[in-house]
Coordinates of C-alpha atoms (C1' of nucleotides) in Angstrom, one line a residue:
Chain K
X1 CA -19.7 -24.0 3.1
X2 CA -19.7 -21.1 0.9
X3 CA -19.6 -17.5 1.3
X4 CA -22.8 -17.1 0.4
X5 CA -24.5 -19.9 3.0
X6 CA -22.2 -18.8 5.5
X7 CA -24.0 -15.2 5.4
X8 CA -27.6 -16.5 4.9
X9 CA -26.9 -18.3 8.2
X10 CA -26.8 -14.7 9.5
X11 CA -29.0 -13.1 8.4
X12 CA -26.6 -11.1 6.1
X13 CA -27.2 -10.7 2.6
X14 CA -24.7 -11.8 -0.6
X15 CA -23.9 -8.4 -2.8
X16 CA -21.9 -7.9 -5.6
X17 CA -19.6 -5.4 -3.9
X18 CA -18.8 -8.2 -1.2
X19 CA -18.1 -10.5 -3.7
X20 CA -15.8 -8.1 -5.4
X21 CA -13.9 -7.2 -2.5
X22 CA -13.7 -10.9 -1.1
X23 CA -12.6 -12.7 -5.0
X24 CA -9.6 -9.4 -5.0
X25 CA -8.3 -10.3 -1.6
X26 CA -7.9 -13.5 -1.6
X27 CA -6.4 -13.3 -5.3
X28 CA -3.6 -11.3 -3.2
X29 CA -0.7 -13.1 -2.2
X30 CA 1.1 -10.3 0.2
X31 CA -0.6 -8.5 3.0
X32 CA -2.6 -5.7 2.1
X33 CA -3.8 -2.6 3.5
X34 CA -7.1 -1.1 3.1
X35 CA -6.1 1.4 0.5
X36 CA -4.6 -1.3 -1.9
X37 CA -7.7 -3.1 -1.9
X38 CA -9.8 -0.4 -2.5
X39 CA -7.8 0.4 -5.7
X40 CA -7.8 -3.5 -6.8
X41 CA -11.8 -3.6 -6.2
X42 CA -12.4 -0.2 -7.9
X43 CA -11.2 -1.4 -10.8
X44 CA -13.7 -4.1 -10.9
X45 CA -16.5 -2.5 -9.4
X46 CA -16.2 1.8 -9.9
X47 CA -18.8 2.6 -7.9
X48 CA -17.5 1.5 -4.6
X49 CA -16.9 3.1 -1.2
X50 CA -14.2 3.2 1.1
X51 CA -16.7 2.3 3.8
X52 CA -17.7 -0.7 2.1
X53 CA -14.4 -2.1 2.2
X54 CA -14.0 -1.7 5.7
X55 CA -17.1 -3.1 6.5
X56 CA -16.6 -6.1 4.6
X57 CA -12.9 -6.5 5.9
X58 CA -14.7 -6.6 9.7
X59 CA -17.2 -8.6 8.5
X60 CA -14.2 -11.3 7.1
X61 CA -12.5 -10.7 10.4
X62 CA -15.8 -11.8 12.7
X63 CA -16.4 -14.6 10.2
X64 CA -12.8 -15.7 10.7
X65 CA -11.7 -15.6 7.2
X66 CA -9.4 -12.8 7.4
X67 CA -7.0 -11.6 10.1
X68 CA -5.8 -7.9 10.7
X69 CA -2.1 -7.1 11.4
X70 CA -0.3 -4.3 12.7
X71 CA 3.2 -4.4 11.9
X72 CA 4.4 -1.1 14.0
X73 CA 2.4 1.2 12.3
X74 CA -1.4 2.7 12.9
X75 CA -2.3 1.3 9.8
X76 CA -4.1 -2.2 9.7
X77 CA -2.5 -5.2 7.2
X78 CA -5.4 -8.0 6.1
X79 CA -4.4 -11.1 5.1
X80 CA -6.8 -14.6 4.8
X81 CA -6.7 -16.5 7.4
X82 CA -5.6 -20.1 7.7
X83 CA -7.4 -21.9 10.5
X84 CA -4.8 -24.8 10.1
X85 CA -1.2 -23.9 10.3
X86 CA -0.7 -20.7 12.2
X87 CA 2.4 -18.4 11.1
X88 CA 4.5 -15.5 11.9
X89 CA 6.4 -13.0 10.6
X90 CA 9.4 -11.5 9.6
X91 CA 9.5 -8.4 8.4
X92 CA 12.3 -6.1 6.6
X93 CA 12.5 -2.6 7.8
X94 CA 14.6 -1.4 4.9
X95 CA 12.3 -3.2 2.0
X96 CA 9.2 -3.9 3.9
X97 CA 8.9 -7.5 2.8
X98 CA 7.1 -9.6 5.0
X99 CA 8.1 -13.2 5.3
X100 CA 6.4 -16.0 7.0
X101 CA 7.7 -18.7 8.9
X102 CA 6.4 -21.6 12.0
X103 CA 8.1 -22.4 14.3
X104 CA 6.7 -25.9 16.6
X105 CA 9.2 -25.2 19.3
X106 CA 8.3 -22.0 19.8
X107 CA 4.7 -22.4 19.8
X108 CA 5.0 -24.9 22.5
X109 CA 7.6 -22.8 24.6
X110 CA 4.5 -20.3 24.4
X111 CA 2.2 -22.8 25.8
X112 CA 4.6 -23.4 28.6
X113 CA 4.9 -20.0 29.5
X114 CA 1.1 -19.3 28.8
X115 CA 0.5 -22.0 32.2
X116 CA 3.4 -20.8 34.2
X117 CA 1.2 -17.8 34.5
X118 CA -2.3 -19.0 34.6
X119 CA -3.4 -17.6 30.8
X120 CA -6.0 -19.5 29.0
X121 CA -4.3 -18.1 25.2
X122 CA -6.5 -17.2 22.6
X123 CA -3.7 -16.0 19.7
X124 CA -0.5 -14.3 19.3
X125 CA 1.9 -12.2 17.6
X126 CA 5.3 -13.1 17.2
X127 CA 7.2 -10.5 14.6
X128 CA 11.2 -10.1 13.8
X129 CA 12.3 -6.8 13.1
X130 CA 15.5 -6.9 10.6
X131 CA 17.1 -6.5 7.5
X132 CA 16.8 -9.0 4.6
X133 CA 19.4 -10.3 2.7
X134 CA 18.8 -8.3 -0.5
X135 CA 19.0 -4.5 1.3
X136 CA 22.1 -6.1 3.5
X137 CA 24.3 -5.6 0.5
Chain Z
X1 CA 25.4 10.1 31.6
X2 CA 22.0 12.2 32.6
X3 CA 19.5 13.2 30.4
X4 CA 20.6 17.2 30.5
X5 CA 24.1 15.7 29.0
X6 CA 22.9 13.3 26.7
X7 CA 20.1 16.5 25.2
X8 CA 23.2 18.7 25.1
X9 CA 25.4 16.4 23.3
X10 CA 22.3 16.3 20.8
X11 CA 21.9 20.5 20.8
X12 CA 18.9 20.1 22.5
X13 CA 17.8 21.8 25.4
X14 CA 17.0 21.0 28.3
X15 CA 13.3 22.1 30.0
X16 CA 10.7 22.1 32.9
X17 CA 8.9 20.2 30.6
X18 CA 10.6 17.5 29.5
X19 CA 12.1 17.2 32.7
X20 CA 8.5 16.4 34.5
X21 CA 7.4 14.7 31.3
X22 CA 10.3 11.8 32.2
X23 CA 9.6 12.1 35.7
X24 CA 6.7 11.3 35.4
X25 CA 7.3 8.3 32.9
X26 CA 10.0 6.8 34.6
X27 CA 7.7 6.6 37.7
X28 CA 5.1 4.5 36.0
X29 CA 5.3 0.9 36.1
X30 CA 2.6 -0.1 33.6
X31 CA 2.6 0.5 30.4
X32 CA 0.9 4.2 29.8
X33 CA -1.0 6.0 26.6
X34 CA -0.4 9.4 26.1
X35 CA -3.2 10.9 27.3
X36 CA -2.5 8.9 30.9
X37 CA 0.4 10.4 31.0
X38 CA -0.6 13.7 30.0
X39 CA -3.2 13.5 33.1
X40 CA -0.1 12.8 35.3
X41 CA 2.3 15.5 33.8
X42 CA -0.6 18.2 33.8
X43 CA -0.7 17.9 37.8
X44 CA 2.9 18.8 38.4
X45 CA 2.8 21.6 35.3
X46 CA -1.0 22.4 34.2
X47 CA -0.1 24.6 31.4
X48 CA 1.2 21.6 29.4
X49 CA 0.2 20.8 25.8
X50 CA -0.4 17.6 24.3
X51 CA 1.8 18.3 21.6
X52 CA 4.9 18.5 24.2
X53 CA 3.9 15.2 25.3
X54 CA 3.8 13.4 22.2
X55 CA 7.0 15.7 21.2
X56 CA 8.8 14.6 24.0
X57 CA 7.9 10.8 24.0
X58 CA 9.1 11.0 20.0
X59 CA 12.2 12.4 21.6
X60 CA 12.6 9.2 24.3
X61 CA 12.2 6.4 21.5
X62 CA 14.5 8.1 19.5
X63 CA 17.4 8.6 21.9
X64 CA 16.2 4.9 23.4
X65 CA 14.7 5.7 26.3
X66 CA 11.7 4.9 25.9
X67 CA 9.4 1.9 23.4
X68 CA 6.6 2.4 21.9
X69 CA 3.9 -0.3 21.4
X70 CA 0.8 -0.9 19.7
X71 CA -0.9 -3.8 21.1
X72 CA -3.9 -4.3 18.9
X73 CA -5.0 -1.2 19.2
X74 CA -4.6 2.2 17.3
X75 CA -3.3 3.7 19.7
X76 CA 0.5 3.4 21.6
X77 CA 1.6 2.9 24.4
X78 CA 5.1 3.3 26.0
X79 CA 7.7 1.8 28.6
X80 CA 10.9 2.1 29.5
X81 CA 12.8 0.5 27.4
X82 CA 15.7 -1.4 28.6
X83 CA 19.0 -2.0 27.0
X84 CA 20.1 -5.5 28.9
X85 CA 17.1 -8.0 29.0
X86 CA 14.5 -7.8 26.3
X87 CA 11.1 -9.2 27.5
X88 CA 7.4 -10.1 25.4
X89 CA 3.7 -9.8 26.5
X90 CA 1.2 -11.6 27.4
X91 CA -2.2 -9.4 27.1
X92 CA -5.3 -10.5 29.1
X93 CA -8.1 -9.8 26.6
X94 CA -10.9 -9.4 29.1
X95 CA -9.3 -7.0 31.7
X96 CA -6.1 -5.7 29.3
X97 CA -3.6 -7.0 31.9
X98 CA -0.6 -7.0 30.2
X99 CA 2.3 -9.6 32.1
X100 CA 6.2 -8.9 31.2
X101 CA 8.0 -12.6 30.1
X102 CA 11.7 -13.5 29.0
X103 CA 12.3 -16.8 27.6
X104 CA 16.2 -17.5 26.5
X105 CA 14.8 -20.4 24.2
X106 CA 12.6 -18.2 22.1
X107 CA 15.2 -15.4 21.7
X108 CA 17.5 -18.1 20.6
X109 CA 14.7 -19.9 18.4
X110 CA 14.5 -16.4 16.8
X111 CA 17.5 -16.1 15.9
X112 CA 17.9 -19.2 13.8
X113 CA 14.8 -18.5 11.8
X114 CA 16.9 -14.9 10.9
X115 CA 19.6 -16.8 10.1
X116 CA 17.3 -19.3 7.9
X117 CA 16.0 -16.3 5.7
X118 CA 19.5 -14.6 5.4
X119 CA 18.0 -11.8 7.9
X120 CA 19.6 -9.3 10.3
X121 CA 17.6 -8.9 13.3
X122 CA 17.1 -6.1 14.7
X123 CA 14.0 -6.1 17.0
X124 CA 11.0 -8.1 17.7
X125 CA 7.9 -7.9 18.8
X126 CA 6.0 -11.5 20.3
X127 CA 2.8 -11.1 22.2
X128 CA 0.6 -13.9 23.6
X129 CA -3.1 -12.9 24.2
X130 CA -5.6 -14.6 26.4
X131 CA -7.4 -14.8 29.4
X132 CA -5.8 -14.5 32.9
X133 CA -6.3 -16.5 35.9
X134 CA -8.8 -13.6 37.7
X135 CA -11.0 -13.3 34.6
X136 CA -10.8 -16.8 33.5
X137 CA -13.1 -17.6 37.2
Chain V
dA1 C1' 21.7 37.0 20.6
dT2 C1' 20.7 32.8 18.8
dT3 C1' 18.5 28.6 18.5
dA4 C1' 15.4 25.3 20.2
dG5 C1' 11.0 24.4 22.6
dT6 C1' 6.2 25.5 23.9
dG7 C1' 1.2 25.9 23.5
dC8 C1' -2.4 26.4 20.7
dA9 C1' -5.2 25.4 17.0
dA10 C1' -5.5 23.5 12.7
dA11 C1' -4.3 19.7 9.7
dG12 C1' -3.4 14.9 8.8
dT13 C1' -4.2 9.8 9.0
dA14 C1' -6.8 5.8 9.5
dT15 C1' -11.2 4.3 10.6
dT16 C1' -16.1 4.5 11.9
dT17 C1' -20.9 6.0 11.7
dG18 C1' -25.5 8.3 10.5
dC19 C1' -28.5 8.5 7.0
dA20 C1' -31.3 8.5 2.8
dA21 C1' -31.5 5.8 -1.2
dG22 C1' -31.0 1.2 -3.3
dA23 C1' -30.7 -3.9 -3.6
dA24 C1' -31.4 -8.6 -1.8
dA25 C1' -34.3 -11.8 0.6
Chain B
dT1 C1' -42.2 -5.2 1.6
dT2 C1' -39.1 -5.8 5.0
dT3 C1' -34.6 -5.9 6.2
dC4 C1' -29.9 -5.4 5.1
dT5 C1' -26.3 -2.8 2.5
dT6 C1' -24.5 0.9 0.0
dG7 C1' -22.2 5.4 -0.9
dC8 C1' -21.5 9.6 0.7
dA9 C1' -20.2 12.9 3.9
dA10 C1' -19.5 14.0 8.5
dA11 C1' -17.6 12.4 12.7
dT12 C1' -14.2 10.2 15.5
dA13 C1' -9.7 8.9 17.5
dC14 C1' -5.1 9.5 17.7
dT15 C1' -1.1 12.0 16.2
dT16 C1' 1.6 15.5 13.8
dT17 C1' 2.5 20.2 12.2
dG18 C1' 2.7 25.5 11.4
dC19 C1' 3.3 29.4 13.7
dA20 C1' 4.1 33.2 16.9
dC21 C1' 5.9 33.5 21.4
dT22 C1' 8.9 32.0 25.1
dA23 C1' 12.8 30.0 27.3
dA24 C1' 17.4 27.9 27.4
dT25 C1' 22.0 28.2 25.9

DNA sequence: ATTAGTGCAAAGTATTTGCAAGAAA
DNA sequence: TTTCTTGCAAATACTTTGCACTAAT
């Protein structure tokens, strides 16, 4: 289903600027804050607001399409989200590169623990703090 | 070595304030926002400032004493942080219960994915959010 | 005495909201 | 032509900062 049925199918309308904003953040690759985006889609579309970003971005977050981070900071991360194959991260506090990985084992140990105390889990976090091997040398 | 001798080794001083500030912290058992706290401090010492409070909780994480999280949410919240055993989160998204865990398998899982990516780890951050066995009825 | 800390109010971030005008259905 | 969306500015929520005053060393 496209973007555009999947609004229709509630009752939300298809506009350029959501177009914009959606075709510019999934072109990104990396995690991107609000302010980044905004940039990318005023480029494309000059007339945009702020707010329109972060209404869209909540809208892509209901409709499960994007998910919003908080690596430490008060300042929200977007990045698409991948209803398959759910990742982590691991983040450089020198560089700020973000890397993802999976881990199977450990998403089972969480299931383990999840039942030893009665949870019914919906998601998680799971986020290594370090350095990375370039800013190590 | 007490918190007057560790401030002093630092040149800072030691005060009423901070004094009931960690008092007052150290006697909590949950995790506590700033503005809970402040409620707390404010009854032993009612011409307190918010500023102090968020002053003095910079001045915990710094010297270790205290963590500071961000569970979803803009705004923090601190515990005690605790050199020996690290221990995650799991959040109850219905009543915001919020459950300490350890699991020796996941810190050691962890710390082959660092070693995978040529990373030195130096924190993390893994929380599991769900529903919990009252609100689950 | 000197230096650091306090309380206040004002400023700073990041995000959300009210509203009149505009665009999509 | 009705309903949703936009852009703007103002509002909000949380946190930090500048400053004159006060307290600890």
């Amino acid at each position: 289903m496209d973007l555009k049925t999947l609004l229709s199918t509630k009752g939300l309308k298809s506009t350029k600027q959501r177009d914009v904003i959606i075709q510019e953040f999934l072109k990104l690759k990396e995690h991107v804050n609000i302010d980044a985006l905004y940039q990318k889609v005023k480029a494309k579309h000059p007339t945009i607001g702020y707010a329109t970003v972060y209404r869209t971005m909540k809208l892509l977050k209901e409709c499960g399409m994007a998910s919003e981070r908080h690596f430490g900071t008060r300042q929200a991360l977007y990045e698409p989200h991948h209803e398959t194959a759910h990742h982590d991260h691991l983040i450089c506090v020198k560089c700020n590169k973000i890397i993802e990985f999976e881990n199977e084992k450990i998403e089972k140990l969480q299931d383990v623990i999840a039942k030893k105390y009665g949870f019914r889990l919906e998601s998680h976090k799971h986020e290594l703090y370090g350095t990375c091997s370039q800013c190590k040398k």
